Structure formats: C-alpha cells, structure tokens
XYZ file of C-alpha atoms in Angstrom:
734
model
C 10.871 14.324 7.025
C 9.880 16.479 4.052
C 12.300 19.299 3.200
C 11.364 22.888 4.024
C 9.796 24.657 1.040
C 9.123 28.383 1.076
C 6.109 29.706 -0.799
C 4.424 32.982 -1.714
C 0.821 33.489 -2.769
C -1.207 36.205 -4.452
C -4.899 36.354 -5.395
C -5.999 38.194 -8.537
C -9.420 39.241 -9.745
C -9.868 36.657 -12.509
C -9.418 32.893 -12.973
C -6.038 31.764 -14.307
C -5.336 29.100 -16.919
C -1.697 29.426 -18.035
C 1.741 30.409 -16.726
C 5.396 30.473 -17.787
C 8.692 31.710 -16.328
C 11.139 33.975 -18.071
C 13.815 31.490 -19.235
C 16.599 33.971 -18.419
C 15.307 35.323 -15.103
C 13.422 33.222 -12.566
C 12.204 36.366 -10.793
C 9.676 37.051 -13.572
C 6.539 34.969 -14.047
C 3.925 35.429 -16.754
C 0.324 34.316 -16.083
C -2.860 34.670 -18.111
C -6.580 34.068 -17.781
C -9.881 35.878 -17.523
C -13.622 35.550 -17.487
C -14.015 35.206 -21.242
C -16.297 37.076 -23.564
C -19.380 38.640 -22.024
C -20.505 41.033 -19.363
C -19.451 39.002 -16.375
C -17.434 41.826 -14.886
C -14.331 39.613 -14.926
C -11.615 40.934 -17.213
C -9.140 39.124 -19.452
C -5.507 39.831 -18.611
C -1.855 38.896 -18.938
C 0.221 39.826 -15.906
C 3.942 39.725 -15.164
C 4.948 39.077 -11.567
C 8.195 39.657 -9.760
C 9.087 38.455 -6.333
C 11.626 36.877 -4.098
C 11.348 34.062 -1.595
C 13.452 32.940 1.314
C 13.750 29.710 3.247
C 12.816 29.576 6.868
C 16.400 29.447 8.140
C 16.524 32.374 6.732
C 18.648 32.148 3.605
C 18.353 35.285 1.461
C 18.407 35.135 -2.302
C 19.127 38.072 -4.599
C 16.043 39.953 -5.734
C 15.441 42.718 -8.219
C 12.008 44.272 -7.910
C 11.098 44.358 -4.240
C 12.751 45.368 -1.032
C 14.260 42.980 1.495
C 11.236 43.511 3.740
C 9.029 41.806 1.121
C 11.026 38.664 0.543
C 8.043 36.319 0.866
C 5.665 38.149 -1.460
C 5.062 38.423 -5.189
C 3.673 41.530 -6.850
C 2.314 42.595 -10.225
C 4.798 44.345 -12.504
C 3.153 44.575 -15.929
C -0.597 44.273 -16.410
C -2.068 43.842 -19.906
C -5.802 44.477 -20.061
C -7.376 42.603 -22.957
C -10.703 43.227 -24.615
C -13.752 41.922 -22.765
C -15.357 41.264 -26.149
C -12.815 38.500 -26.776
C -12.112 35.203 -25.077
C -9.808 34.665 -22.105
C -6.186 33.533 -22.306
C -6.251 29.729 -22.598
C -2.517 29.034 -23.107
C 0.746 30.955 -23.326
C 4.508 30.469 -23.659
C 7.515 32.783 -23.509
C 9.556 32.690 -26.722
C 12.563 34.814 -25.766
C 13.689 37.427 -23.285
C 16.295 40.074 -22.700
C 17.266 42.089 -19.672
C 14.603 44.661 -20.471
C 11.767 42.751 -22.154
C 10.139 39.419 -22.887
C 8.305 38.120 -25.980
C 5.405 35.724 -25.511
C 2.773 33.859 -27.540
C -0.766 33.287 -26.232
C -3.956 31.580 -27.301
C -6.871 34.076 -27.285
C -9.996 33.576 -29.390
C -11.559 36.463 -31.229
C -15.074 37.605 -30.412
C -18.021 35.425 -31.354
C -19.041 37.965 -33.964
C -15.696 37.648 -35.714
C -15.799 33.857 -35.458
C -19.231 33.739 -37.043
C -17.860 35.738 -39.928
C -15.087 33.166 -40.369
C -12.318 35.112 -38.642
C -10.693 33.797 -35.466
C -7.240 35.264 -34.829
C -6.486 32.873 -31.987
C -2.656 33.181 -31.933
C -1.359 36.425 -30.427
C 2.161 37.686 -29.688
C 3.224 40.416 -27.241
C 6.370 42.138 -26.113
C 6.408 43.204 -22.451
C 9.024 45.626 -21.160
C 10.282 45.230 -17.627
C 10.576 48.184 -15.254
C 14.120 49.209 -14.256
C 15.800 47.154 -11.599
C 16.206 48.380 -8.024
C 19.033 50.875 -7.945
C 22.382 49.402 -7.035
C 22.877 51.516 -3.898
C 19.682 50.418 -2.153
C 20.322 48.940 1.249
C 19.110 45.460 2.108
C 15.820 45.646 3.991
C 15.229 49.360 3.405
C 11.984 50.513 1.795
C 12.668 52.449 -1.431
C 9.093 53.471 -2.069
C 6.266 52.184 -4.233
C 6.906 50.936 -7.748
C 5.080 53.517 -9.845
C 6.538 52.350 -13.169
C 4.509 49.582 -14.741
C 6.417 48.998 -17.965
C 5.365 49.180 -21.616
C 3.591 46.502 -23.649
C 3.265 46.200 -27.396
C 1.244 43.678 -29.438
C 3.371 42.165 -32.173
C 0.652 40.502 -34.188
C -2.217 38.066 -34.424
C -3.015 35.272 -36.821
C -5.468 32.475 -37.583
C -3.503 29.309 -38.235
C -6.094 26.581 -37.665
C -8.027 25.308 -40.630
C -11.431 26.927 -40.797
C -14.248 24.577 -39.802
C -17.550 24.445 -41.635
C -19.370 23.024 -38.631
C -21.953 25.288 -37.040
C -21.521 26.503 -33.471
C -17.905 25.397 -33.146
C -16.138 26.135 -29.857
C -12.588 25.599 -31.107
C -9.865 27.237 -29.041
C -6.070 27.086 -28.781
C -5.630 24.401 -26.139
C -1.845 23.990 -26.339
C 0.948 26.497 -26.984
C 4.426 24.968 -26.852
C 7.792 26.433 -27.850
C 11.152 24.698 -28.031
C 14.291 26.227 -26.621
C 16.422 27.899 -29.310
C 18.912 25.685 -31.123
C 22.522 26.115 -30.056
C 23.766 26.155 -33.654
C 21.590 28.591 -35.601
C 19.207 29.808 -32.905
C 16.193 28.373 -34.664
C 13.069 27.858 -32.588
C 10.025 25.755 -33.388
C 6.549 26.371 -31.998
C 3.433 24.219 -31.918
C -0.223 24.932 -31.235
C -3.091 22.426 -30.960
C -6.863 22.732 -31.091
C -9.371 22.100 -28.358
C -13.103 21.284 -28.791
C -12.644 21.224 -32.556
C -14.769 18.990 -34.819
C -11.487 17.810 -36.392
C -8.329 18.117 -34.345
C -5.222 19.775 -35.735
C -1.615 20.597 -34.799
C 0.195 23.496 -36.478
C 4.008 23.815 -36.355
C 5.505 27.273 -36.997
C 8.802 29.144 -36.875
C 8.832 30.952 -33.545
C 11.848 33.196 -34.331
C 9.879 35.559 -36.579
C 8.908 38.936 -35.181
C 5.222 38.143 -35.372
C 2.634 35.788 -36.856
C 2.787 37.284 -40.332
C 3.645 35.820 -43.727
C 4.540 32.227 -44.703
C 5.855 31.070 -41.348
C 3.817 27.852 -40.933
C 6.168 24.855 -41.166
C 3.672 21.974 -41.112
C 0.081 21.034 -40.420
C -0.965 17.748 -38.821
C -4.676 16.956 -39.214
C -5.707 14.476 -36.528
C -9.106 13.410 -37.813
C -12.671 13.802 -36.709
C -13.177 13.703 -32.936
C -9.431 13.327 -32.244
C -7.433 16.058 -30.516
C -3.947 16.431 -29.144
C -3.840 16.386 -25.359
C -0.286 17.771 -25.304
C 2.726 18.531 -27.523
C 6.460 18.808 -26.804
C 9.477 19.776 -28.890
C 13.218 19.129 -28.412
C 16.004 20.524 -30.629
C 18.505 17.895 -31.821
C 21.653 19.980 -31.324
C 23.944 17.048 -30.526
C 22.701 14.681 -33.203
C 25.378 14.521 -35.893
C 23.071 12.625 -38.247
C 20.531 15.467 -38.323
C 20.997 18.757 -40.205
C 20.963 22.066 -38.278
C 17.518 23.226 -37.294
C 16.159 19.704 -36.766
C 13.693 19.060 -33.970
C 12.101 16.011 -32.385
C 8.350 16.464 -31.972
C 6.042 14.342 -29.832
C 2.352 14.615 -29.191
C -0.292 12.448 -27.539
C -3.988 11.993 -27.989
C -6.150 10.257 -25.414
C -4.916 6.820 -26.490
C -1.932 7.347 -28.796
C 1.587 8.778 -28.773
C 3.391 9.960 -31.905
C 7.051 10.908 -32.365
C 8.747 12.296 -35.468
C 11.516 14.655 -36.605
C 11.299 17.747 -38.772
C 13.664 20.434 -40.010
C 12.851 24.117 -40.374
C 12.310 25.532 -43.841
C 11.622 22.116 -45.366
C 7.967 22.936 -46.138
C 6.907 19.300 -45.941
C 4.572 17.344 -43.744
C 6.648 15.077 -41.475
C 6.076 11.355 -41.356
C 4.913 9.888 -38.082
C 7.593 7.525 -36.935
C 6.064 5.914 -33.890
C 2.702 5.248 -32.273
C 1.902 3.743 -28.914
C -1.646 2.582 -28.290
C -3.043 2.437 -24.780
C -6.101 0.289 -24.169
C -8.160 2.431 -21.781
C -6.205 5.100 -19.854
C -6.125 8.675 -21.169
C -2.825 10.434 -21.733
C -2.780 13.901 -20.203
C 0.702 15.317 -20.859
C 3.951 14.457 -22.626
C 7.550 15.711 -22.229
C 10.915 14.850 -23.763
C 13.680 13.715 -21.419
C 16.037 12.683 -24.211
C 15.299 12.402 -27.944
C 14.342 8.743 -27.404
C 12.928 8.817 -23.864
C 9.497 10.308 -23.185
C 7.738 11.133 -19.932
C 3.984 10.498 -20.065
C 1.267 11.434 -17.602
C -1.809 9.249 -17.863
C -5.075 9.101 -15.966
C -6.583 5.737 -15.180
C -10.154 4.991 -16.258
C -13.058 5.918 -14.004
C -10.904 8.403 -12.068
C -9.042 5.637 -10.257
C -5.676 7.393 -10.106
C -2.804 8.634 -12.255
C 0.623 7.313 -13.292
C 3.896 8.589 -14.705
C 5.417 6.469 -17.480
C 8.831 6.358 -19.118
C 8.478 5.407 -22.780
C 11.518 4.267 -24.780
C 10.942 5.240 -28.417
C 14.285 4.033 -29.800
C 13.972 1.720 -32.853
C 15.131 -1.304 -30.871
C 12.408 -0.991 -28.211
C 9.399 -0.014 -30.338
C 7.742 2.094 -27.688
C 8.330 0.006 -24.582
C 7.363 1.351 -21.152
C 10.629 0.942 -19.218
C 9.477 2.332 -15.864
C 6.494 3.853 -14.119
C 5.296 5.190 -10.795
C 1.867 5.879 -9.323
C 0.791 9.117 -7.725
C -0.462 9.080 -4.166
C -3.883 7.575 -3.443
C -5.570 10.929 -2.876
C -5.237 11.779 -6.572
C -8.119 10.489 -8.684
C -6.846 12.260 -11.811
C -3.975 14.566 -12.711
C -4.534 18.039 -14.160
C -1.078 19.444 -15.023
C 2.578 18.479 -15.546
C 5.846 20.443 -15.543
C 9.507 19.416 -15.828
C 12.888 21.106 -15.655
C 16.420 19.875 -16.300
C 19.140 20.637 -13.766
C 22.865 20.931 -14.408
C 24.855 17.939 -15.616
C 28.256 16.662 -14.607
C 30.767 17.419 -17.402
C 32.758 14.233 -16.830
C 30.066 11.783 -15.722
C 27.386 13.051 -18.144
C 24.682 12.690 -15.500
C 21.782 15.030 -14.910
C 18.643 15.206 -12.818
C 15.149 15.910 -14.074
C 12.597 17.453 -11.720
C 8.953 16.510 -12.344
C 5.880 18.171 -10.818
C 2.348 16.770 -11.153
C -0.849 18.482 -10.009
C -3.842 16.435 -8.896
C -7.527 17.162 -8.764
C -7.192 17.359 -4.956
C -5.068 20.553 -5.380
C -1.901 18.725 -4.322
C 1.441 18.827 -6.143
C 3.718 15.774 -6.220
C 7.391 16.383 -6.985
C 9.690 13.610 -8.261
C 13.257 13.421 -9.533
C 14.840 11.268 -12.242
C 18.528 10.497 -12.769
C 19.454 10.086 -16.434
C 22.545 10.293 -18.582
C 24.282 9.079 -21.722
C 25.689 6.025 -19.953
C 22.555 5.170 -17.973
C 20.241 2.557 -19.546
C 16.676 3.759 -19.838
C 15.413 0.835 -17.786
C 17.677 1.993 -14.925
C 16.094 5.460 -14.885
C 14.004 5.384 -11.734
C 11.502 7.785 -10.178
C 12.347 9.113 -6.730
C 9.736 10.960 -4.695
C 10.887 14.298 -3.284
C 7.900 15.946 -1.610
C 4.103 16.084 -1.657
C 2.609 19.571 -1.315
C -0.977 19.290 -0.098
C -3.852 21.789 -0.498
C -1.816 24.293 -2.495
C -4.898 26.075 -3.900
C -8.533 26.357 -2.812
C -9.745 24.991 -6.168
C -8.458 23.000 -9.145
C -4.920 23.674 -10.362
C -4.867 24.721 -14.024
C -1.148 25.051 -14.817
C 2.352 24.298 -13.523
C 5.645 25.834 -14.664
C 9.260 25.566 -13.525
C 11.852 28.283 -13.747
C 14.882 27.544 -15.889
C 17.963 26.646 -13.862
C 21.094 28.480 -15.000
C 23.924 26.810 -13.074
C 26.839 28.910 -11.872
C 30.441 27.968 -12.507
C 31.603 25.537 -9.800
C 35.129 26.476 -8.773
C 35.550 25.505 -5.119
C 33.822 24.241 -2.017
C 32.142 27.579 -1.309
C 29.270 28.366 -3.704
C 26.228 30.576 -3.451
C 22.906 28.922 -2.649
C 20.918 27.854 -5.710
C 17.235 27.143 -6.179
C 14.470 26.581 -8.698
C 10.934 27.907 -8.550
C 7.653 26.158 -9.215
C 4.611 28.272 -10.069
C 1.022 27.053 -10.060
C -2.271 28.724 -10.932
C -5.897 27.846 -10.291
C -9.395 28.743 -11.348
C -9.745 30.338 -7.898
C -7.601 33.280 -9.207
C -4.633 32.313 -7.044
C -0.933 32.147 -7.935
C 1.473 30.223 -5.671
C 5.234 30.125 -6.174
C 7.315 27.533 -4.295
C 11.078 27.843 -3.979
C 12.936 24.520 -4.004
C 16.531 24.715 -2.711
C 19.189 22.768 -4.583
C 22.223 21.003 -3.190
C 25.684 20.450 -4.629
C 26.373 16.779 -5.310
C 28.597 14.936 -4.607
C 30.605 16.127 -1.593
C 32.981 19.122 -1.877
C 35.940 16.730 -1.787
C 35.155 15.670 -5.362
C 36.576 17.429 -8.370
C 34.513 20.402 -9.635
C 34.100 18.622 -12.982
C 32.251 15.786 -11.238
C 29.910 17.970 -9.198
C 26.456 19.171 -10.134
C 23.330 20.654 -8.574
C 20.474 18.321 -7.659
C 17.179 18.630 -5.859
C 17.439 15.212 -4.185
C 20.632 13.286 -3.548
C 20.779 10.331 -5.935
C 20.071 7.092 -4.131
C 17.720 4.176 -4.109
C 14.672 4.652 -6.281
C 11.102 3.995 -5.241
C 11.225 0.555 -6.873
C 14.455 -0.276 -5.042
C 12.950 0.894 -1.765
C 9.881 -1.257 -2.356
C 12.038 -4.287 -3.169
C 14.044 -3.757 0.009
C 10.835 -3.421 2.027
C 9.463 -6.675 0.595
C 12.751 -8.459 1.292
C 12.876 -7.237 4.892
C 9.221 -8.198 5.417
C 9.817 -11.703 4.035
C 12.872 -12.100 6.274
C 10.900 -10.939 9.314
C 8.109 -13.427 8.554
C 10.621 -16.254 8.099
C 12.364 -15.439 11.386
C 9.015 -15.194 13.154
C 7.962 -18.600 11.843
C 11.331 -20.088 12.850
C 11.152 -18.820 16.432
C 7.480 -19.826 16.736
C 8.299 -23.359 15.622
C 11.231 -23.512 18.040
C 9.060 -22.265 20.908
C 6.301 -24.784 20.220
C 8.865 -27.593 20.114
C 10.335 -26.533 23.456
C 6.851 -26.128 24.912
C 5.986 -29.602 23.701
C 2.989 -28.734 21.531
C 4.633 -29.552 18.195
C 6.647 -32.463 16.803
C 10.423 -32.092 16.841
C 11.498 -30.811 13.423
C 14.243 -28.393 14.487
C 15.385 -30.226 17.586
C 14.856 -27.052 19.620
C 14.226 -29.062 22.793
C 17.963 -29.416 23.323
C 18.712 -25.713 22.788
C 17.780 -24.683 26.327
C 18.727 -25.889 29.767
C 16.569 -28.367 31.666
C 15.483 -25.666 34.085
C 14.260 -23.341 31.333
C 12.657 -26.266 29.540
C 10.721 -27.343 32.647
C 9.512 -23.761 33.112
C 7.949 -23.317 29.658
C 7.237 -26.897 28.561
C 3.658 -28.117 28.235
C 4.206 -31.465 26.449
C 1.467 -33.376 24.723
C 1.099 -36.759 26.463
C -0.670 -38.663 23.712
C -0.552 -37.898 20.032
C -3.702 -37.176 18.108
C -5.503 -40.376 17.212
C -4.096 -42.456 20.159
C -6.942 -44.263 21.937
C -6.908 -46.125 25.242
C -10.542 -47.200 25.016
C -11.411 -50.716 23.844
C -12.352 -51.175 20.246
C -16.051 -51.016 19.513
C -15.535 -53.862 17.039
C -14.368 -56.115 19.850
C -17.435 -55.305 21.959
C -19.839 -55.678 19.062
C -18.527 -59.208 18.459
C -19.933 -60.446 21.782
C -23.461 -60.788 20.474
C -22.187 -62.830 17.535
C -20.142 -65.188 19.704
C -22.934 -65.407 22.264
C -24.923 -67.481 19.763
C -22.041 -69.920 19.304
C -20.588 -72.599 21.542
C -19.536 -71.752 25.109
C -15.900 -72.443 24.360
C -15.882 -70.034 21.377
C -17.480 -67.284 23.430
C -15.080 -67.795 26.329
C -12.073 -67.729 24.019
C -13.299 -64.538 22.367
C -13.800 -62.815 25.716
C -10.298 -63.829 26.792
C -8.762 -62.496 23.566
C -10.669 -59.234 23.792
C -9.613 -58.725 27.413
C -6.008 -59.393 26.424
C -6.230 -56.749 23.668
C -7.613 -54.186 26.100
C -4.883 -54.929 28.628
C -2.192 -54.546 25.950
C -3.697 -51.259 24.699
C -3.792 -49.778 28.163
C -0.276 -51.011 28.873
C 1.016 -49.232 25.731
C -0.769 -46.021 26.696
C 0.693 -46.176 30.177
C 4.185 -46.696 28.747
C 3.748 -43.581 26.538
C 2.609 -41.598 29.562
C 5.601 -42.871 31.551
C 8.003 -41.327 28.970
C 6.733 -37.824 29.718
C 6.194 -38.328 33.434
C 9.537 -36.767 34.346
C 8.507 -33.528 32.526
C 5.025 -32.918 33.958
C 4.250 -35.500 36.649
C 0.856 -34.114 37.534
C -0.426 -34.209 33.995
C 1.012 -37.674 33.432
C -0.677 -39.012 36.564
C -3.966 -37.474 35.465
C -3.667 -39.129 32.036
C -2.862 -42.509 33.620
C -5.823 -42.163 35.970
C -8.109 -41.399 33.036
C -6.719 -44.425 31.181
C -7.323 -46.649 34.200
C -10.898 -45.493 34.559
C -11.816 -45.976 30.905
C -10.088 -49.338 30.638
C -11.538 -50.556 33.953
C -15.039 -49.762 32.768
C -14.524 -51.763 29.577
C -12.914 -54.629 31.439
C -15.787 -54.709 33.938
C -18.294 -55.102 31.139
C -16.266 -57.901 29.594
C -15.907 -59.680 32.923
C -19.586 -59.333 33.606
C -20.444 -60.757 30.210
C -17.946 -63.604 30.649
C -19.251 -64.532 34.119
C -22.808 -64.355 32.907
C -22.021 -66.687 30.048
C -20.039 -69.107 32.255
C -22.881 -69.309 34.758
C -25.419 -70.046 32.024
C -23.306 -71.922 29.480
C -26.040 -74.500 28.877
C -28.638 -71.835 28.103
C -29.394 -70.529 24.694
C -28.063 -67.214 23.438
C -31.379 -65.520 24.182
C -31.382 -66.876 27.734
C -27.812 -65.646 28.242
C -28.704 -62.142 27.107
C -31.789 -62.137 29.347
C -29.754 -63.250 32.360
C -27.046 -60.679 31.784
C -29.627 -57.948 31.406
C -31.418 -59.032 34.561
C -28.170 -59.101 36.549
C -27.101 -55.626 35.363
C -30.595 -54.286 36.062
C -30.590 -55.732 39.585
C -27.215 -54.136 40.407
C -28.343 -50.839 38.943
C -31.552 -50.773 41.005
C -29.557 -51.562 44.136
C -27.115 -48.672 43.698
C -29.881 -46.248 42.670
C -31.875 -47.214 45.746
C -28.881 -46.581 48.008
C -28.304 -43.173 46.412
C -31.915 -42.218 46.984
C -31.752 -43.355 50.606
C -28.490 -41.487 51.185
C -29.901 -38.257 49.741
C -33.042 -38.537 51.895
C -30.908 -39.370 54.935
C -28.814 -36.207 54.511
C -31.897 -34.081 54.065
C -33.905 -35.527 57.020
C -31.160 -36.528 59.493
C -32.040 -35.050 62.910
C -29.341 -33.066 64.732
C -26.972 -35.299 66.718
C -27.949 -38.452 64.850
C -25.276 -41.021 64.039
C -23.489 -40.372 60.709
C -23.349 -43.103 58.076
C -21.200 -42.787 54.974
C -22.278 -44.126 51.605
C -19.356 -45.595 49.655
C -19.374 -46.524 45.942
C -16.421 -48.414 44.559
C -15.349 -50.980 41.955
C -15.284 -54.635 42.821
C -11.732 -55.594 41.886
C -12.800 -59.187 41.178
C -16.018 -58.667 39.263
C -15.466 -55.133 37.999
C -19.020 -54.153 39.024
C -20.104 -51.114 40.973
C -20.769 -51.814 44.623
C -22.316 -49.528 47.206
C -23.066 -49.600 50.910
C -23.331 -47.622 54.154
C -20.536 -47.649 56.740
C -19.982 -45.996 60.062
C -16.873 -43.798 60.368
C -13.828 -45.797 61.479
C -15.108 -49.167 60.320
C -13.227 -51.362 57.863
C -15.638 -50.534 55.047
C -14.934 -46.859 55.370
C -11.167 -47.162 55.625
C -10.621 -47.777 51.927
C -8.848 -45.238 49.756
C -11.995 -43.199 49.237
C -12.839 -39.533 48.679
C -15.962 -37.489 48.932
C -17.472 -36.434 45.640
C -16.668 -32.807 46.527
C -12.983 -33.716 46.984
C -12.599 -35.421 43.621
C -10.740 -33.635 40.820
C -12.719 -32.403 37.853
C -11.476 -35.287 35.737
C -12.358 -37.826 38.397
C -15.848 -36.371 38.764
C -16.451 -36.662 35.053
C -15.224 -40.272 35.029
C -17.459 -41.277 37.945
C -20.485 -39.511 36.504
C -19.952 -41.334 33.220
C -19.689 -44.641 35.125
C -22.913 -43.931 36.961
C -24.696 -42.936 33.743
C -23.468 -46.074 31.980
C -24.701 -48.163 34.882
C -28.084 -46.436 34.712
C -28.063 -45.281 38.351
C -27.763 -41.546 37.747
C -28.843 -39.106 35.054
C -27.545 -35.653 34.170
C -30.873 -33.978 34.849
C -30.740 -35.234 38.459
C -27.815 -32.882 39.089
C -24.755 -33.341 41.282
C -26.683 -32.626 44.476
C -27.565 -36.315 44.928
C -23.848 -37.177 44.750
C -22.688 -34.763 47.434
C -21.433 -36.497 50.556
C -21.004 -39.821 48.739
C -17.581 -41.424 48.986
C -16.027 -42.953 45.888
C -13.299 -45.587 45.932
C -10.662 -46.900 43.504
C -11.578 -47.724 39.884
C -8.400 -49.443 38.796
C -9.280 -53.110 39.233
C -7.481 -55.660 37.215
C -6.665 -53.178 34.456
C -5.017 -50.916 36.998
C -2.727 -53.754 37.989
C -1.732 -54.204 34.370
C -0.973 -50.508 33.989
C 1.077 -50.408 37.156
C 3.060 -53.399 35.967
C 3.793 -51.674 32.654
C 5.074 -48.570 34.420
C 7.486 -50.603 36.506
C-alpha cells in the first residue's frame, strides 16, 4: 500500500516554469513564470508562497505564516510584478537566505527591442523580504486576521553574460540556472547558466557570492558549438577532498548525447579542461545531478517517446564512465519532463545516507525513488527503490520539480519530533502543488543515536533484488508444477515411469485415479501388409511353396496376437474392462486376417493343379459367392422386418464367424432352436467398439456399405469372431 501523502494546491493567473525552496526554511517556496512579452493580458511574476501541510492522521507541523485552520493551504506572501514588455521567467534559483529575506537569480530576457539593439540582460537578481512571523502568543487554530503585509522586494542587478550572436532572429534564452551550495570552508558559491534555442550553445560559470551581476565575476565560459546546447548542469563543492584547494567545485553537464565532468576553482580565471565524456547512441539526456563527486544521476528519454530511465554513472578514473545501475519509469510515461533530488541526513558512524529522487512524466505523474549510498558502499551496490507514484498531479504538463532542504534535528533519545520534506511542482496550467513526505527514524530506537538517521523509505531489497526474487520464485513454482504433473501422469498411467510415482500412493488411491495405457504407441496387433502382399508372389510358384508361406504367415500372426494379449494381461488387474475391450479388438482384427489367410490357403489347396491365374479366379469367385449370399440374406431380413404382418412367426437372422474356415456365415433361425442359442447379440446390444468391428468386417466382405446406414443391421444377431486366433489368445492369457 502506498504511504499517505498530504498535498496542497493553488492556481495562479499565469503559467509557471520554475520553482525553488528556501534552503533554510521549507515553508517558503519561490515560483516564477508568465505570459511573456506582448499584450496577452497574462503578466510575468515571481511569487513567494508560505504554507503548512498536515498528514491525514492528523499530525501537525509547525507553521509560520498561516493559522492552524489553514494547515492544508498555501498562500502568496510576496508578489513581484515584472514588466510585460519583457519575457517571462524561464529559470530561477535561490542563492542564499536569512530569517528575514532571500536572494535569488532568475533568467528573464529583455524586450525584443533591446535584443535587436544587441542588449539582452537575461540574468537578473532580486532580494525578497519576508513578512514578520506570526506573533508568538497566537493560539493554535485561532484566526489572527488577514495578512496585510506583503514584504519588500529590491532588484540587485541585471547582466548579459552570454556571447552575443550575430544570427538574425535569434530566440536565445536562459534555459538553465543552477547554483551550488556554499562551501563549508570559505563560503564560496559557484553558479552556472546555459543557453536555450541559441545558434551556438554556451555555459557560463560565475561567482554567485557577489551582491549582484556587476564587474568581473565570470569565472569561465564553455562554448558548446553550433547546434549543441546543454540540457542540464549541476555543481558540487569538494569540501572533503584533501587533494583539492579551497573553493574547488565539481561541475557536470549533459547535452542530448554527451556527459561532461570537470573540476574548477574560483578565482583561477581559466577555462577548465573537460575530464570525461560519455556518448549515448540514441537516447536524449534530460537532466543530471551529482550524488557524490564520482557518481552521477542521469535522466534520459528513450527514442520515439518509448519511455524514460534513470541511470547511475560512475565517473571515477577506474570505470571510465560506466553505467553501474539503472531503473525504468512506469509504462505510462512516454518521456520525462523534470527531475529533482534531495539528500537526507547521514549516520555519523556508518556513513550512510539516503537520496530522494523525483521524476515528472508527460502524463503529469510524479515517480519518487530512494537510493542508499555511502563511503563504504560500492557504486554497483547502489540500488533504486521505488517509494510512491503520484498520478495526475496537474491538469497539464509539469514544468519544474523542487525539494525542500532537509535540516536534521539532533537525535538524542527515542522521542523525536516528526520530520518531513516537501516536494513542489509547477505546470503550464498555472498550478502549484506541494506534497509533504513524512520521514522515519532508522534504525529502531534501540540503536545508538550515532547510528540512527532519517529516511523516507526503510532500507531493504532494491527493485533489482525484488525482481530477482520474483524470477527465482516463479522458476521454482514452474519446476514444482512440472514435477507434480509428471508424478500425476505416472500414477494415472498416461506417461512412462521416470519418477517411480506409481509406488507413492496406496493401491486404493491408485485404482481411483489410474487410467493406464494398454499398448504403447507403435504397437500393432494387425498382420503385416508385407506378409499379405507376398501371397500373390507365392501364388505363381509351386503349391508346396505357397502352402509353406501361408503356414509361416499364419504363425507370425498368431505370435503377434499372443504377444499383444500378454501385454494386455499385465494391465488387466488395473482396469479389467478396458483390458477386455482391447483383447476383444485384438481378437477381431486378428481373426479377420486369419480368415483371409485360411480362405486363400483352402482355395489354393483345392486348386493346386491350376495355374496362378486360375487360383486367383477361383478365390475371387468363392469370396464373391459368399458375399452375395450374406447380402441377399440382409436384404431379405430388412424386408421381412418392414413387411411382417402382425402376429407372424419371428425369425432371427444370425451372422457369425465359421471357426473352421474363418468365413462369414449367415442364416435364419427360429427362437429357441440350436442355431439361435449361440453366444449372439443383437446389433443394438453390441458395444460401440464391437459395432465398429462388425461394420468393418461387413465392409471388407462387400456385403454392406456405409451409405446404406445402420438401419439394415438392426435386429440382426451377431456371433463370436474369435475363431482360431481367439483360441491362441486365450491360451496366451492362461
């Protein structure tokens, strides 16, 4: 279940493009935007918000500008109206703040008229004073009246730092404004701005600790070349690096396909050398952030709007820009539009910390992840862990994300005040949404305070570890399923015995579920066609050769049927009915073949002195005569049943095998006579298998055809088909 996240929303009168929190006070948020130059009626503004949120439980946090009755709202505190003759605010960043004011830099283009004259003061700085805090004696939840004081604002300066372009109709603007946190040693602060829509891209690095953009404060310029622009820039001070002099910073920037990392020191007045480049084949990099001086977080969009990914890039000299880990955003995101990160508190003894990452998608959703990193954690072990997915945060595209800075309290005991971080987002639909994410103290209170820290998500298995566990469990489930299926089929008797599962259950259970196969695939109880086809060849030879061949063939058939009957006998104790049916089928098929052999042998013996052609003619004549006789009796029997007058004497027609000759014989008998006392059954009383066998016999004999239907066979009695072959089978079965 996703954790509860409180949120507050406000709608302004102009589209918003940039936002940043006061680094010293998470209750103040700075946003900027506007309608741009022209008479659209939409102004250009920078606004400071203040507000306080609560969770649904409710858990109340301290707040400074609004009453307790307005805990889930945000309100405007300072409103800076900018000139409508100039462009809108495209980027901004807060440089420093005090209890009473905040200093910020913003990217605002000059008017078109000034740009045409070669003057575009795109970098602006402001100081915004906060109104006084709510008086200390105000009661919680009591309305203290409207906030009439709106604070004072003062512009500090403006400057044009980008190289002037000679191209006509340029639309260059300040796409990126990024400031580092102040150095711990000398308080130095480095800023960076980057062009957008410029004929030749450029990055300018400047000293952000000056009072305004005046004088020789530019530290370095990085020309990017024609048609190349920086998608994003990030800066990290190297406070803990003993090999670097004070005031040294690590700088990283990305273009669509490349990533560059280098170091520079303030007041060196030299262009830094690019120390690393990573080339991507097709995806476009969207944003870049430092996690450590040698570990970068990259946001890239896949080609053709097929999704977005987060990458961890190791830029240490030994790895040469290797991607050590990655994760994909949810399938609803075709491309990402914004990225924000914030570092939480670290454990003093374990040197572990958690990074919170927020990514906005084109579907107006925000995905929040966490990363565990530390001095003793290998980069390849730094895994992404999904925290929550916030859907449909804004009505239109999200333009910016920003986290508040977490200032951890001193952990002294098990009882600590609730802590949280805030995530602000803006959109072109003029909306501002602030989410409050509650933090937890990790590990448990029983641990020493020096080992505890605040985290958003309890450290645990990463997404990759969860996926590996899921794959392992799925493979185990499939293996167990296959094992039990094989065991069941062996017990049921439909599979060969590989596991020996037949002996795992009692005889009673086995008899209940077993359906054994009686004959394996490929086992045949019919006579070989090669043996039958040899008759015509031997018929042209001497009588003794033909007689010997018939005898040998008959012996082979008898042996084949005997083997089949023995195989059926082995499974008779399991399924008697099925075994009997198989034996009956074997008897019928073998009897038919034996009858043909006997008939051919008798025909040859009776006409041994005749030629081969005479023998064939005699055999054909004899078979034809028997066939006409049986067909005639069937026709008479059918007519008799149709035309028999009421009360007339009943005569039964009986068809059976001659046990001596193997031929079909037929006749009429009165009930109770010797001819009708044989082991006979009506056609209607035969089993389905027996019906099919008899119909095949009749078709082979030429006395019945399928198109005649079974109606002519109704009322006819059929006798035994076993004959001599049946005796052989019965002898084999003991």
